[in-house]
Short mmCIF file of C-alpha atoms (C1' of nucleotides) in Angstrom, two decimals:
data_model
loop_
_atom_site.label_atom_id
_atom_site.label_comp_id
_atom_site.label_asym_id
_atom_site.label_seq_id
_atom_site.Cartn_x
_atom_site.Cartn_y
_atom_site.Cartn_z
CA MET A 1 253.13 173.75 -20.14
CA THR A 2 256.80 173.85 -19.50
CA THR A 3 258.66 170.54 -18.91
CA GLU A 4 260.97 171.74 -16.18
CA LYS A 5 261.75 169.31 -13.49
CA LEU A 6 259.15 169.23 -10.76
CA THR A 7 260.40 169.77 -7.17
CA THR A 8 259.82 166.90 -4.77
CA LYS A 9 257.12 168.98 -3.04
CA GLU A 10 255.27 169.32 -6.32
CA ARG A 11 255.64 165.68 -7.14
CA ILE A 12 254.17 164.75 -3.79
CA LEU A 13 251.08 166.94 -4.39
CA THR A 14 250.31 165.74 -7.90
CA THR A 15 250.88 162.06 -6.88
CA ALA A 16 248.76 162.44 -3.74
CA LEU A 17 246.00 164.03 -5.72
CA HIS A 18 246.04 161.26 -8.17
CA LEU A 19 246.02 158.52 -5.49
CA TYR A 20 243.41 160.21 -3.43
CA ASN A 21 241.08 160.46 -6.43
CA GLU A 22 241.73 156.87 -7.42
CA GLN A 23 241.58 155.24 -4.01
CA GLY A 24 240.09 157.63 -1.49
CA ALA A 25 241.86 159.85 1.15
CA ASP A 26 240.97 157.26 3.88
CA ILE A 27 243.06 154.60 2.35
CA VAL A 28 246.16 156.26 1.01
CA THR A 29 248.86 156.75 3.55
CA ILE A 30 252.15 158.64 3.50
CA ARG A 31 253.97 155.43 2.76
CA HIS A 32 251.71 154.75 -0.26
CA ILE A 33 252.47 158.17 -1.79
CA ALA A 34 256.14 157.86 -1.03
CA LYS A 35 256.28 154.34 -2.72
CA GLU A 36 254.49 155.64 -5.76
CA ILE A 37 257.14 158.25 -6.48
CA ASN A 38 260.00 156.13 -5.27
CA ILE A 39 261.13 158.27 -2.30
CA SER A 40 261.44 157.15 1.20
CA HIS A 41 258.46 157.87 3.55
CA GLY A 42 261.03 159.64 5.84
CA ASN A 43 261.78 162.06 2.94
CA LEU A 44 258.16 162.71 2.29
CA GLN A 45 257.64 163.41 5.93
CA TYR A 46 260.42 165.97 5.70
CA HIS A 47 258.18 167.93 3.25
CA TYR A 48 254.83 167.23 4.76
CA LYS A 49 254.60 166.12 8.43
CA ASN A 50 251.41 164.14 7.74
CA THR A 51 248.60 163.52 5.22
CA GLU A 52 246.54 166.39 6.82
CA GLU A 53 249.16 168.87 5.59
CA ILE A 54 249.07 167.42 2.05
CA ILE A 55 245.22 167.48 2.00
CA LEU A 56 245.24 171.12 3.14
CA ALA A 57 247.81 171.96 0.48
CA LEU A 58 245.60 170.40 -2.19
CA PHE A 59 242.63 172.17 -0.89
CA ASN A 60 244.53 175.43 -1.06
CA GLN A 61 245.21 174.67 -4.78
CA LEU A 62 241.55 174.14 -5.31
CA ALA A 63 240.55 177.28 -3.44
CA GLU A 64 242.88 179.28 -5.62
CA ALA A 65 241.52 177.79 -8.74
CA MET A 66 237.96 178.54 -7.62
CA ASP A 67 238.89 182.15 -6.76
CA LYS A 68 240.20 182.66 -10.25
CA GLY A 69 237.15 181.08 -11.78
CA MET A 70 234.87 183.19 -9.74
CA ALA A 71 236.66 186.38 -10.52
CA GLN A 72 236.39 185.46 -14.21
CA ALA A 73 232.71 184.76 -13.84
CA GLU A 74 232.07 187.89 -11.77
CA ASN A 75 231.92 190.38 -14.66
CA PRO A 76 231.04 188.59 -17.78
CA ALA A 77 231.27 190.37 -21.04
CA ILE A 78 227.64 189.43 -21.94
CA PRO A 79 225.56 188.52 -18.92
CA THR A 80 223.49 185.64 -20.64
CA PHE A 81 222.14 182.47 -19.10
CA ALA A 82 224.30 180.49 -21.51
CA GLN A 83 227.36 182.32 -20.16
CA PHE A 84 226.28 181.46 -16.58
CA LEU A 85 226.10 177.84 -17.53
CA ALA A 86 229.48 177.96 -19.19
CA ASP A 87 230.97 179.41 -16.02
CA THR A 88 229.30 176.71 -14.02
CA GLU A 89 230.73 174.05 -16.24
CA HIS A 90 234.19 175.60 -15.76
CA MET A 91 233.70 175.50 -11.91
CA PHE A 92 232.38 171.93 -11.90
CA SER A 93 235.43 170.91 -13.86
CA ILE A 94 237.74 172.30 -11.27
CA LEU A 95 235.82 170.73 -8.50
CA TYR A 96 235.94 167.34 -10.30
CA GLN A 97 239.72 167.47 -10.42
CA TYR A 98 239.68 167.44 -6.65
CA ARG A 99 236.78 165.03 -6.37
CA PHE A 100 238.36 163.02 -3.45
CA ILE A 101 237.47 165.93 -1.25
CA PHE A 102 233.81 165.97 -2.32
CA LEU A 103 233.31 162.28 -2.31
CA HIS A 104 234.16 162.26 1.40
CA PHE A 105 233.47 165.83 2.28
CA VAL A 106 232.48 165.39 5.87
CA ALA A 107 235.39 163.01 6.72
CA ILE A 108 237.72 165.49 5.15
CA THR A 109 236.43 168.55 7.01
CA GLN A 110 236.59 166.56 10.26
CA ARG A 111 240.08 165.50 9.55
CA VAL A 112 241.23 168.92 8.56
CA PRO A 113 239.02 171.45 10.29
CA GLU A 114 240.86 174.40 8.57
CA ILE A 115 239.14 173.23 5.38
CA LYS A 116 235.68 173.63 6.82
CA LYS A 117 236.37 177.20 7.79
CA ARG A 118 237.89 178.20 4.42
CA TYR A 119 235.05 176.54 2.41
CA ASN A 120 232.30 178.21 4.39
CA ALA A 121 233.99 181.66 3.83
CA ILE A 122 234.17 180.92 0.07
CA GLU A 123 230.49 179.81 -0.05
CA SER A 124 229.36 182.83 1.90
CA ASN A 125 230.89 185.06 -0.77
CA ARG A 126 229.33 183.01 -3.46
CA GLU A 127 225.96 183.37 -1.89
CA HIS A 128 226.00 187.11 -2.37
CA GLN A 129 227.16 186.72 -5.89
CA PHE A 130 224.13 184.56 -6.62
CA ILE A 131 221.75 186.94 -5.13
CA ARG A 132 223.19 189.80 -7.18
CA LEU A 133 223.02 187.65 -10.32
CA PHE A 134 219.41 186.80 -9.78
CA HIS A 135 218.48 190.47 -9.33
CA ASN A 136 220.39 191.17 -12.41
CA TYR A 137 218.45 188.67 -14.43
CA GLN A 138 215.23 190.01 -13.00
CA GLU A 139 216.03 193.56 -14.17
CA THR A 140 216.67 192.25 -17.70
CA GLY A 141 213.37 190.42 -17.66
CA ILE A 142 214.79 186.91 -17.83
CA PHE A 143 213.83 185.90 -14.26
CA ARG A 144 210.40 186.15 -12.77
CA THR A 145 209.66 188.82 -10.26
CA ASP A 146 206.63 187.27 -8.58
CA ILE A 147 208.60 184.89 -6.31
CA PRO A 148 209.29 185.60 -2.63
CA GLU A 149 212.72 186.54 -1.68
CA GLU A 150 212.89 183.54 0.70
CA VAL A 151 212.41 181.21 -2.26
CA TRP A 152 215.34 182.71 -4.08
CA ILE A 153 217.55 182.30 -0.95
CA ASP A 154 216.61 178.59 -0.78
CA LEU A 155 217.40 178.26 -4.39
CA VAL A 156 220.97 179.36 -3.56
CA THR A 157 221.12 176.69 -0.92
CA GLN A 158 219.80 174.10 -3.36
CA ILE A 159 222.61 175.12 -5.71
CA PHE A 160 225.10 174.71 -3.07
CA ILE A 161 223.86 171.29 -2.13
CA VAL A 162 223.88 170.14 -5.71
CA GLY A 163 227.26 171.96 -6.28
CA ASN A 164 228.83 170.11 -3.32
CA PHE A 165 227.27 166.79 -3.60
CA TRP A 166 226.81 166.01 -7.21
CA MET A 167 229.84 163.86 -7.14
CA PRO A 168 228.72 161.59 -4.37
CA HIS A 169 225.39 161.37 -6.06
CA ASN A 170 227.10 160.33 -9.25
CA GLU A 171 229.31 157.86 -7.49
CA ILE A 172 226.34 156.08 -5.98
CA GLN A 173 223.65 156.31 -8.69
CA LEU A 174 225.14 156.97 -12.16
CA GLN A 175 228.93 156.38 -12.17
CA LEU A 176 229.52 158.73 -15.02
CA LYS A 177 233.17 159.58 -15.72
CA GLY A 178 234.98 162.84 -16.28
CA GLN A 179 233.42 165.47 -18.47
CA LYS A 180 230.30 163.32 -18.95
CA ALA A 181 229.61 163.61 -15.27
CA VAL A 182 230.32 167.31 -15.33
CA ARG A 183 228.12 168.03 -18.23
CA HIS A 184 225.31 165.92 -16.83
CA TYR A 185 225.13 167.87 -13.54
CA VAL A 186 225.62 171.21 -15.22
CA HIS A 187 222.62 170.38 -17.34
CA LEU A 188 220.72 169.61 -14.23
CA VAL A 189 221.66 172.97 -12.79
CA GLY A 190 220.36 174.53 -15.96
CA ASN A 191 216.94 172.89 -15.59
CA MET A 192 216.80 173.96 -11.92
CA PHE A 193 216.24 177.50 -13.21
CA TYR A 194 213.60 176.67 -15.79
CA PRO A 195 210.54 177.37 -13.64
CA TYR A 196 212.15 180.60 -12.50
CA LEU A 197 212.28 181.94 -16.08
CA THR A 198 209.83 184.41 -17.59
CA PRO A 199 208.37 183.57 -21.06
CA LYS A 200 210.97 186.03 -22.44
CA GLY A 201 213.62 184.18 -20.42
CA ILE A 202 212.54 180.80 -21.92
CA ALA A 203 212.82 182.24 -25.43
CA THR A 204 216.28 183.59 -24.56
CA VAL A 205 217.49 180.23 -23.41
CA GLN A 206 216.07 178.17 -26.23
CA THR A 207 217.66 180.31 -28.88
CA SER A 208 221.07 180.04 -27.34
CA MET B 1 207.45 150.59 24.60
CA THR B 2 207.88 147.39 26.57
CA THR B 3 210.68 147.10 28.94
CA GLU B 4 211.69 143.47 28.18
CA LYS B 5 215.26 142.64 28.39
CA LEU B 6 217.00 143.20 25.09
CA THR B 7 218.92 140.35 23.42
CA THR B 8 222.64 140.86 22.98
CA LYS B 9 222.16 141.15 19.19
CA GLU B 10 219.67 144.02 19.82
CA ARG B 11 221.97 145.71 22.22
CA ILE B 12 224.73 145.50 19.79
CA LEU B 13 222.71 147.15 17.14
CA THR B 14 221.42 150.03 19.19
CA THR B 15 224.77 150.64 20.80
CA ALA B 16 226.50 150.53 17.40
CA LEU B 17 223.91 152.96 15.99
CA HIS B 18 224.51 155.27 18.87
CA LEU B 19 228.29 155.18 18.52
CA TYR B 20 228.34 155.49 14.77
CA ASN B 21 226.06 158.54 14.79
CA GLU B 22 228.27 160.05 17.57
CA GLN B 23 231.70 159.26 16.26
CA GLY B 24 231.35 158.06 12.70
CA ALA B 25 231.50 154.56 11.19
CA ASP B 26 235.15 154.99 10.20
CA ILE B 27 236.35 155.22 13.84
CA VAL B 28 234.25 152.89 15.75
CA THR B 29 235.43 149.27 15.84
CA ILE B 30 234.08 146.01 17.05
CA ARG B 31 236.13 146.46 20.13
CA HIS B 32 234.68 149.84 20.86
CA ILE B 33 231.16 148.61 20.59
CA ALA B 34 231.88 145.60 22.83
CA LYS B 35 233.55 147.75 25.43
CA GLU B 36 230.50 150.17 25.46
CA ILE B 37 228.05 147.44 26.41
CA ASN B 38 230.54 145.50 28.53
CA ILE B 39 230.90 142.25 26.63
CA SER B 40 234.00 140.79 25.14
CA HIS B 41 234.92 141.47 21.54
CA GLY B 42 234.93 137.67 21.05
CA ASN B 43 231.34 137.57 22.01
CA LEU B 44 230.36 140.42 19.74
CA GLN B 45 232.07 138.67 16.90
CA TYR B 46 230.05 135.63 17.59
CA HIS B 47 226.95 137.58 16.72
CA TYR B 48 228.33 139.81 14.01
CA LYS B 49 231.42 138.53 12.19
CA ASN B 50 232.54 142.13 11.47
CA THR B 51 231.36 145.73 11.38
CA GLU B 52 230.16 145.48 7.88
CA GLU B 53 227.52 142.98 9.02
CA ILE B 54 226.47 145.39 11.77
CA ILE B 55 226.21 148.29 9.28
CA LEU B 56 224.18 146.21 6.88
CA ALA B 57 221.82 145.12 9.64
CA LEU B 58 221.33 148.79 10.57
CA PHE B 59 220.69 149.67 6.92
CA ASN B 60 218.05 146.97 6.81
CA GLN B 61 216.36 148.51 9.77
CA LEU B 62 216.36 151.83 7.86
CA ALA B 63 215.24 150.37 4.67
CA GLU B 64 212.24 148.76 6.51
CA ALA B 65 211.30 151.97 8.24
CA MET B 66 211.45 153.72 4.91
CA ASP B 67 209.33 151.14 3.28
CA LYS B 68 206.67 151.59 5.91
CA GLY B 69 206.78 155.30 5.62
CA MET B 70 206.50 155.24 1.86
CA ALA B 71 203.57 152.74 1.95
CA GLN B 72 201.89 155.23 4.35
CA ALA B 73 202.56 158.20 2.05
CA GLU B 74 201.49 156.28 -1.11
CA ASN B 75 197.74 156.75 -0.64
CA PRO B 76 197.11 159.75 1.48
CA ALA B 77 193.63 160.42 2.67
CA ILE B 78 193.70 163.94 1.27
CA PRO B 79 196.46 164.56 -1.32
CA THR B 80 197.34 168.05 -0.37
CA PHE B 81 200.68 169.72 -0.58
CA ALA B 82 200.79 170.10 3.16
CA GLN B 83 200.28 166.35 3.56
CA PHE B 84 203.29 165.81 1.16
CA LEU B 85 205.45 167.92 3.31
CA ALA B 86 204.22 166.13 6.47
CA ASP B 87 205.26 162.87 4.80
CA THR B 88 208.58 164.34 3.88
CA GLU B 89 209.17 165.35 7.43
CA HIS B 90 208.46 161.89 8.56
CA MET B 91 210.89 160.33 6.06
CA PHE B 92 213.56 162.88 6.91
CA SER B 93 213.23 162.05 10.54
CA ILE B 94 213.76 158.43 9.89
CA LEU B 95 216.86 159.22 7.79
CA TYR B 96 218.21 161.43 10.52
CA GLN B 97 218.11 158.47 12.98
CA TYR B 98 220.65 156.71 10.74
CA ARG B 99 222.62 159.84 9.97
CA PHE B 100 226.02 158.07 10.24
CA ILE B 101 225.21 156.46 6.85
CA PHE B 102 224.44 159.76 5.08
CA LEU B 103 227.22 161.73 6.66
CA HIS B 104 229.67 159.29 5.00
CA PHE B 105 227.48 157.86 2.28
CA VAL B 106 230.12 157.05 -0.31
CA ALA B 107 232.51 155.38 2.19
CA ILE B 108 229.58 153.33 3.52
CA THR B 109 228.55 152.12 0.07
CA GLN B 110 232.10 151.36 -0.82
CA ARG B 111 232.55 149.44 2.47
CA VAL B 112 229.23 147.53 2.09
CA PRO B 113 228.43 147.31 -1.60
CA GLU B 114 225.11 145.52 -0.83
CA ILE B 115 223.76 148.92 0.54
CA LYS B 116 224.50 150.65 -2.74
CA LYS B 117 222.35 148.06 -4.65
CA ARG B 118 219.49 148.11 -2.16
CA TYR B 119 219.43 151.89 -1.96
CA ASN B 120 219.33 152.36 -5.72
CA ALA B 121 216.51 149.93 -5.90
CA ILE B 122 214.51 151.91 -3.29
CA GLU B 123 215.30 155.22 -4.97
CA SER B 124 214.21 153.83 -8.36
CA ASN B 125 210.88 153.03 -6.84
CA ARG B 126 210.56 156.46 -5.25
CA GLU B 127 211.32 158.10 -8.66
CA HIS B 128 208.07 156.75 -10.21
CA GLN B 129 206.21 157.68 -7.12
CA PHE B 130 207.24 161.32 -7.57
CA ILE B 131 206.38 161.44 -11.19
CA ARG B 132 202.89 160.02 -10.47
CA LEU B 133 202.56 162.54 -7.66
CA PHE B 134 203.43 165.46 -9.99
CA HIS B 135 200.94 164.30 -12.62
CA ASN B 136 198.34 164.09 -9.77
CA TYR B 137 198.96 167.68 -8.68
CA GLN B 138 198.95 168.87 -12.32
CA GLU B 139 195.53 167.34 -12.79
CA THR B 140 194.14 169.05 -9.66
CA GLY B 141 195.50 172.33 -10.97
CA ILE B 142 198.13 172.79 -8.23
CA PHE B 143 201.12 172.28 -10.41
CA ARG B 144 201.88 174.06 -13.66
CA THR B 145 201.41 172.19 -16.94
CA ASP B 146 203.66 174.40 -19.14
CA ILE B 147 206.92 172.86 -18.04
CA PRO B 148 208.77 170.35 -20.04
CA GLU B 149 208.81 166.69 -18.85
CA GLU B 150 212.63 166.75 -18.68
CA VAL B 151 212.52 169.61 -16.08
CA TRP B 152 210.24 167.53 -13.92
CA ILE B 153 212.57 164.54 -14.12
CA ASP B 154 215.55 166.63 -13.11
CA LEU B 155 213.43 168.03 -10.25
CA VAL B 156 213.18 164.52 -8.94
CA THR B 157 216.94 164.23 -9.12
CA GLN B 158 217.32 167.48 -7.21
CA ILE B 159 215.02 166.12 -4.61
CA PHE B 160 217.12 163.05 -4.34
CA ILE B 161 220.31 164.94 -3.99
CA VAL B 162 218.81 167.17 -1.32
CA GLY B 163 217.24 164.10 0.41
CA ASN B 164 220.44 162.19 0.49
CA PHE B 165 222.84 165.05 1.29
CA TRP B 166 221.05 167.50 3.43
CA MET B 167 222.76 165.98 6.43
CA PRO B 168 226.37 166.48 5.18
CA HIS B 169 225.39 170.06 4.19
CA ASN B 170 224.02 170.65 7.54
CA GLU B 171 227.17 169.15 9.18
CA ILE B 172 229.46 171.41 7.30
CA GLN B 173 227.49 174.59 6.99
CA LEU B 174 224.76 174.97 9.73
CA GLN B 175 225.27 172.27 12.37
CA LEU B 176 221.59 172.19 13.36
CA LYS B 177 220.59 169.38 15.72
CA GLY B 178 217.77 166.95 15.61
CA GLN B 179 214.23 168.17 14.63
CA LYS B 180 215.69 171.61 13.96
CA ALA B 181 217.76 170.25 11.22
CA VAL B 182 215.02 168.07 9.89
CA ARG B 183 212.46 170.92 9.81
CA HIS B 184 214.94 173.29 8.17
CA TYR B 185 215.51 170.99 5.20
CA VAL B 186 211.91 170.00 4.86
CA HIS B 187 211.08 173.68 4.58
CA LEU B 188 213.75 173.97 1.90
CA VAL B 189 212.14 171.14 -0.01
CA GLY B 190 208.81 172.94 0.32
CA ASN B 191 210.29 176.08 -1.31
CA MET B 192 211.83 173.92 -4.07
CA PHE B 193 208.30 173.49 -5.40
CA TYR B 194 207.17 177.10 -5.22
CA PRO B 195 208.02 178.10 -8.76
CA TYR B 196 206.31 175.02 -10.04
CA LEU B 197 203.03 176.05 -8.50
CA THR B 198 200.10 177.62 -10.36
CA PRO B 199 198.39 180.72 -8.85
CA LYS B 200 195.73 178.35 -7.61
CA GLY B 201 198.43 176.18 -6.17
CA ILE B 202 200.12 179.12 -4.40
CA ALA B 203 196.72 180.01 -2.82
CA THR B 204 196.32 176.39 -1.65
CA VAL B 205 199.66 176.34 0.01
CA GLN B 206 199.31 179.71 1.74
CA THR B 207 196.01 178.95 3.27
CA SER B 208 197.21 175.63 4.78
"C1'" DT C 1 286.38 175.40 -0.74
"C1'" DA C 2 284.66 174.61 3.83
"C1'" DA C 3 280.77 174.97 6.71
"C1'" DA C 4 276.03 174.95 7.14
"C1'" DA C 5 271.53 173.88 5.44
"C1'" DA C 6 268.47 171.04 2.96
"C1'" DA C 7 267.07 166.77 1.35
"C1'" DT C 8 266.98 161.84 1.43
"C1'" DA C 9 266.96 157.02 3.27
"C1'" DG C 10 265.92 153.98 6.40
"C1'" DT C 11 265.31 152.03 11.31
"C1'" DA C 12 262.71 151.44 15.56
"C1'" DC C 13 258.67 151.33 18.26
"C1'" DA C 14 254.08 151.65 20.26
"C1'" DT C 15 249.32 151.14 18.87
"C1'" DT C 16 245.58 149.56 16.59
"C1'" DT C 17 242.91 146.48 14.14
"C1'" DG C 18 240.91 142.36 11.86
"C1'" DC C 19 240.91 137.68 12.28
"C1'" DC C 20 241.36 133.15 14.27
"C1'" DC C 21 241.27 130.04 17.95
"C1'" DT C 22 240.43 127.81 22.59
"C1'" DA C 23 238.33 127.33 26.98
"C1'" DA C 24 234.64 128.21 30.10
"C1'" DT C 25 229.95 129.01 31.08
"C1'" DT C 26 225.00 129.15 30.39
"C1'" DC C 27 220.98 127.62 28.23
"C1'" DT C 28 217.97 124.05 25.89
"C1'" DT C 29 215.97 119.99 25.10
"C1'" DA C 30 215.42 115.24 24.70
"C1'" DT D 1 219.21 115.43 34.46
"C1'" DA D 2 222.62 114.72 31.15
"C1'" DA D 3 224.10 115.66 26.54
"C1'" DG D 4 224.32 119.09 23.22
"C1'" DA D 5 223.89 123.67 21.50
"C1'" DA D 6 224.45 128.47 22.17
"C1'" DT D 7 226.81 132.00 24.24
"C1'" DT D 8 230.56 134.37 26.29
"C1'" DA D 9 235.52 135.72 27.54
"C1'" DG D 10 239.79 136.47 26.21
"C1'" DG D 11 244.48 135.33 24.17
"C1'" DG D 12 247.60 135.43 20.09
"C1'" DC D 13 249.34 137.05 15.83
"C1'" DA D 14 250.23 139.44 11.55
"C1'" DA D 15 249.67 143.56 9.08
"C1'" DA D 16 249.45 148.47 8.87
"C1'" DT D 17 250.23 152.97 10.51
"C1'" DG D 18 251.80 157.28 12.71
"C1'" DT D 19 255.64 159.12 14.74
"C1'" DA D 20 260.24 159.96 16.17
"C1'" DC D 21 264.85 159.44 15.39
"C1'" DT D 22 269.64 158.74 13.20
"C1'" DA D 23 272.77 158.64 9.51
"C1'" DT D 24 274.04 159.84 4.93
"C1'" DT D 25 274.16 162.49 0.75
"C1'" DT D 26 273.41 166.57 -1.81
"C1'" DT D 27 273.00 171.51 -2.40
"C1'" DT D 28 273.80 176.35 -0.76
"C1'" DT D 29 276.28 179.89 0.66
"C1'" DA D 30 279.60 182.61 2.97
#
DNA sequence: TAAAAAATAGTACATTTGCCCTAATTCTTA
DNA sequence: TAAGAATTAGGGCAAATGTACTATTTTTTA
């Protein structure tokens, strides 16, 4: 990382992200953020008219990072199950950096409707990716072929629900911090697939 | 249902529940609720010092309804998978009536910490119930016996995540209303179990 | 370097909200 | 029925917040 001076706009975003993650987007106001970086709230408002714009800018950062991660996971060198889990961990780590969004997901999407649209578009993409991946694993004999298509589709939905809401679940039930939380729920995702594996698939997973 | 006059306390709770579900607990204030039922906010405050007390009272209603539902599901006449899904539907319907809690679950538990404690206690109970249920189904040959214990435990966590967060997921992605939403996610829960079924188990499910 | 644009600081104001308090009214009960 | 308790209405206030606005300083650029 370079140590160039950050622009005010950049400092606003990093500080806002920090405060949002610490205290929640419902509590932190423009004045709080301004105070934290020692600028006037009038100045902050010059850069971002209101908190909605800041949240949207942060979401765009997240979406960009997710796009990169997805592109990377799209064509793995070796398409193993272990690789899939490593990619999932990478994705979950990115999501965790923006956890204030997912801890209050509905409130955020109500406050910034644009986010809902964008997120659903991303997820729709991701759904097709999963279906392709499953067929892939079926062809290589890792996943079972005696399961109705409908069940696979619902499996994708399950993954989405866990993917979007593991942070609230952790907040309420476990309170794990940082990578500990990430790894815990990635492990859970791994186990979600266990009963879908063939005997050969199970052998593959256990040796890796 | 009797048509006796409701007490002010009761009217406050039903009106608050309605407003919370419609507009969200973050927006609705004591003054809003008072206005809706045409009493002064001073009067409302006489009955409930603040909104936290109202929310806690509503949660207690929910907890009571859930307890009853659980007791009913505990010892089913015929322990079939179809019965299990019917019980799940009943539970999900109850949860849906108090959807304002689950749409902003983290915010609610932060605002009324008592709710977090109570809910975790309930869920802990429910976890044991599930494990017993699974063993039961294994003994009757409906569920597979070649799956590690760890995977069953994580299955319970999955069910909890889906059980607690299907409403936010619906709000953001599908926007189904009422029983349509309930049935959709109960069906999803049903499919979650498919790969855990034995061939005999699959036959049992399909004929029902 | 002078003018224009960008950035910054800070003021002002209307609204909302939680909270506290008092007065009036209605309902119980001894 | 009269005293006491419960209930109801509504005012007052401080703190917080979003928003708009002005004035000043710094940076760009022609």
